Amino acid sequence: MILTLENLTKKLTQVLKNGIISLLIFGILVIGISSIDANMKIVECTACDNGIRKLNWNEINYGLILGTSAVISIIPSLIRIIKQTKKPAYNNV
């Protein structure tokens, strides 16, 4: 919704550019947060058999990973919206 609000008055090329940037940021964050979470689970392993950690379905917090990635990927759009609304209105009278 934030991305849509930002791109209401933009040209198609700018809309595609903003969408691709947001998707790239989201993808990079999902991979990054997932790898950090995986490494933290390995570090927590103190009683693992032969250094292999087994995970159950409920040990991975998918909602936290995707939610955090979505919120952080929205930040550039929010910054652009805030900058646009803070521009001073000059009256040429």
PDB file of C-alpha atoms in Angstrom:
ATOM      1  CA  MET A   1       0.000   0.000   0.000  1.00  0.00           C
ATOM      2  CA  ILE A   2       2.878   2.371   0.779  1.00  0.00           C
ATOM      3  CA  LEU A   3       4.463   1.589  -2.582  1.00  0.00           C
ATOM      4  CA  THR A   4       1.141   2.301  -4.309  1.00  0.00           C
ATOM      5  CA  LEU A   5       0.745   5.620  -2.502  1.00  0.00           C
ATOM      6  CA  GLU A   6       4.233   6.638  -3.502  1.00  0.00           C
ATOM      7  CA  ASN A   7       3.722   5.770  -7.164  1.00  0.00           C
ATOM      8  CA  LEU A   8       0.273   7.257  -7.791  1.00  0.00           C
ATOM      9  CA  THR A   9       1.573  10.189  -9.813  1.00  0.00           C
ATOM     10  CA  LYS A  10       4.744   8.614 -11.225  1.00  0.00           C
ATOM     11  CA  LYS A  11       5.437   7.444 -14.760  1.00  0.00           C
ATOM     12  CA  LEU A  12       5.409   3.731 -15.551  1.00  0.00           C
ATOM     13  CA  THR A  13       9.208   3.496 -15.733  1.00  0.00           C
ATOM     14  CA  GLN A  14       9.570   5.072 -12.280  1.00  0.00           C
ATOM     15  CA  VAL A  15       6.873   2.762 -10.879  1.00  0.00           C
ATOM     16  CA  LEU A  16       8.709  -0.301 -12.249  1.00  0.00           C
ATOM     17  CA  LYS A  17      12.031   0.979 -10.913  1.00  0.00           C
ATOM     18  CA  ASN A  18      10.585   1.536  -7.420  1.00  0.00           C
ATOM     19  CA  GLY A  19       8.876  -1.879  -7.467  1.00  0.00           C
ATOM     20  CA  ILE A  20      12.033  -3.697  -8.518  1.00  0.00           C
ATOM     21  CA  ILE A  21      14.087  -1.898  -5.866  1.00  0.00           C
ATOM     22  CA  SER A  22      11.562  -2.813  -3.168  1.00  0.00           C
ATOM     23  CA  LEU A  23      11.480  -6.456  -4.283  1.00  0.00           C
ATOM     24  CA  LEU A  24      15.276  -6.641  -4.342  1.00  0.00           C
ATOM     25  CA  ILE A  25      15.521  -5.170  -0.857  1.00  0.00           C
ATOM     26  CA  PHE A  26      12.836  -7.598   0.356  1.00  0.00           C
ATOM     27  CA  GLY A  27      14.588 -10.619  -1.189  1.00  0.00           C
ATOM     28  CA  ILE A  28      17.990  -9.656   0.160  1.00  0.00           C
ATOM     29  CA  LEU A  29      16.526  -9.127   3.628  1.00  0.00           C
ATOM     30  CA  VAL A  30      14.702 -12.485   3.609  1.00  0.00           C
ATOM     31  CA  ILE A  31      17.923 -14.257   2.685  1.00  0.00           C
ATOM     32  CA  GLY A  32      19.983 -12.249   5.176  1.00  0.00           C
ATOM     33  CA  ILE A  33      17.620 -12.625   8.123  1.00  0.00           C
ATOM     34  CA  SER A  34      17.121 -16.336   7.374  1.00  0.00           C
ATOM     35  CA  SER A  35      20.868 -16.961   7.250  1.00  0.00           C
ATOM     36  CA  ILE A  36      21.437 -15.058  10.486  1.00  0.00           C
ATOM     37  CA  ASP A  37      18.623 -17.028  12.141  1.00  0.00           C
ATOM     38  CA  ALA A  38      20.057 -20.308  10.840  1.00  0.00           C
ATOM     39  CA  ASN A  39      23.520 -19.464  12.121  1.00  0.00           C
ATOM     40  CA  MET A  40      22.104 -18.495  15.506  1.00  0.00           C
ATOM     41  CA  LYS A  41      20.327 -21.842  15.747  1.00  0.00           C
ATOM     42  CA  ILE A  42      23.608 -23.621  14.983  1.00  0.00           C
ATOM     43  CA  VAL A  43      25.427 -21.545  17.610  1.00  0.00           C
ATOM     44  CA  GLU A  44      22.760 -22.507  20.164  1.00  0.00           C
ATOM     45  CA  CYS A  45      23.478 -26.164  19.494  1.00  0.00           C
ATOM     46  CA  THR A  46      25.205 -27.536  22.568  1.00  0.00           C
ATOM     47  CA  ALA A  47      23.962 -31.122  22.617  1.00  0.00           C
ATOM     48  CA  CYS A  48      23.803 -31.904  18.906  1.00  0.00           C
ATOM     49  CA  ASP A  49      24.685 -35.309  17.492  1.00  0.00           C
ATOM     50  CA  ASN A  50      27.847 -34.984  15.370  1.00  0.00           C
ATOM     51  CA  GLY A  51      27.290 -31.251  14.960  1.00  0.00           C
ATOM     52  CA  ILE A  52      23.968 -31.744  13.150  1.00  0.00           C
ATOM     53  CA  ARG A  53      21.015 -29.751  14.440  1.00  0.00           C
ATOM     54  CA  LYS A  54      17.557 -31.045  13.735  1.00  0.00           C
ATOM     55  CA  LEU A  55      14.707 -28.560  13.404  1.00  0.00           C
ATOM     56  CA  ASN A  56      11.025 -29.075  13.955  1.00  0.00           C
ATOM     57  CA  TRP A  57       8.390 -27.138  12.018  1.00  0.00           C
ATOM     58  CA  ASN A  58       7.623 -24.755  14.871  1.00  0.00           C
ATOM     59  CA  GLU A  59      11.257 -23.730  15.477  1.00  0.00           C
ATOM     60  CA  ILE A  60      11.444 -21.412  12.457  1.00  0.00           C
ATOM     61  CA  ASN A  61       9.548 -18.161  12.903  1.00  0.00           C
ATOM     62  CA  TYR A  62       8.430 -17.501   9.323  1.00  0.00           C
ATOM     63  CA  GLY A  63       6.154 -14.628  10.340  1.00  0.00           C
ATOM     64  CA  LEU A  64       8.968 -12.741  12.030  1.00  0.00           C
ATOM     65  CA  ILE A  65      11.335 -13.216   9.090  1.00  0.00           C
ATOM     66  CA  LEU A  66       8.823 -12.144   6.436  1.00  0.00           C
ATOM     67  CA  GLY A  67       7.301  -9.367   8.541  1.00  0.00           C
ATOM     68  CA  THR A  68      10.650  -7.821   9.390  1.00  0.00           C
ATOM     69  CA  SER A  69      11.747  -8.022   5.762  1.00  0.00           C
ATOM     70  CA  ALA A  70       8.515  -6.402   4.548  1.00  0.00           C
ATOM     71  CA  VAL A  71       8.679  -3.557   7.058  1.00  0.00           C
ATOM     72  CA  ILE A  72      12.333  -2.783   6.345  1.00  0.00           C
ATOM     73  CA  SER A  73      11.819  -2.926   2.557  1.00  0.00           C
ATOM     74  CA  ILE A  74       9.075  -0.269   2.880  1.00  0.00           C
ATOM     75  CA  ILE A  75      11.422   2.239   4.554  1.00  0.00           C
ATOM     76  CA  PRO A  76      12.834   3.758   1.300  1.00  0.00           C
ATOM     77  CA  SER A  77       9.293   4.406   0.030  1.00  0.00           C
ATOM     78  CA  LEU A  78       8.307   5.998   3.341  1.00  0.00           C
ATOM     79  CA  ILE A  79      11.352   8.272   3.217  1.00  0.00           C
ATOM     80  CA  ARG A  80      10.442   9.411  -0.315  1.00  0.00           C
ATOM     81  CA  ILE A  81       6.811  10.072   0.728  1.00  0.00           C
ATOM     82  CA  ILE A  82       7.932  12.088   3.759  1.00  0.00           C
ATOM     83  CA  LYS A  83      10.354  14.124   1.644  1.00  0.00           C
ATOM     84  CA  GLN A  84       7.585  14.889  -0.868  1.00  0.00           C
ATOM     85  CA  THR A  85       5.165  16.059   1.815  1.00  0.00           C
ATOM     86  CA  LYS A  86       7.777  18.223   3.564  1.00  0.00           C
ATOM     87  CA  LYS A  87       8.643  20.188   0.397  1.00  0.00           C
ATOM     88  CA  PRO A  88       7.800  23.846   0.885  1.00  0.00           C
ATOM     89  CA  ALA A  89       5.013  25.179  -1.292  1.00  0.00           C
ATOM     90  CA  TYR A  90       6.204  28.238  -3.158  1.00  0.00           C
ATOM     91  CA  ASN A  91       3.542  30.592  -4.400  1.00  0.00           C
ATOM     92  CA  ASN A  92       4.483  32.453  -7.542  1.00  0.00           C
ATOM     93  CA  VAL A  93       2.277  35.486  -7.111  1.00  0.00           C
TER      94      VAL A  93
END
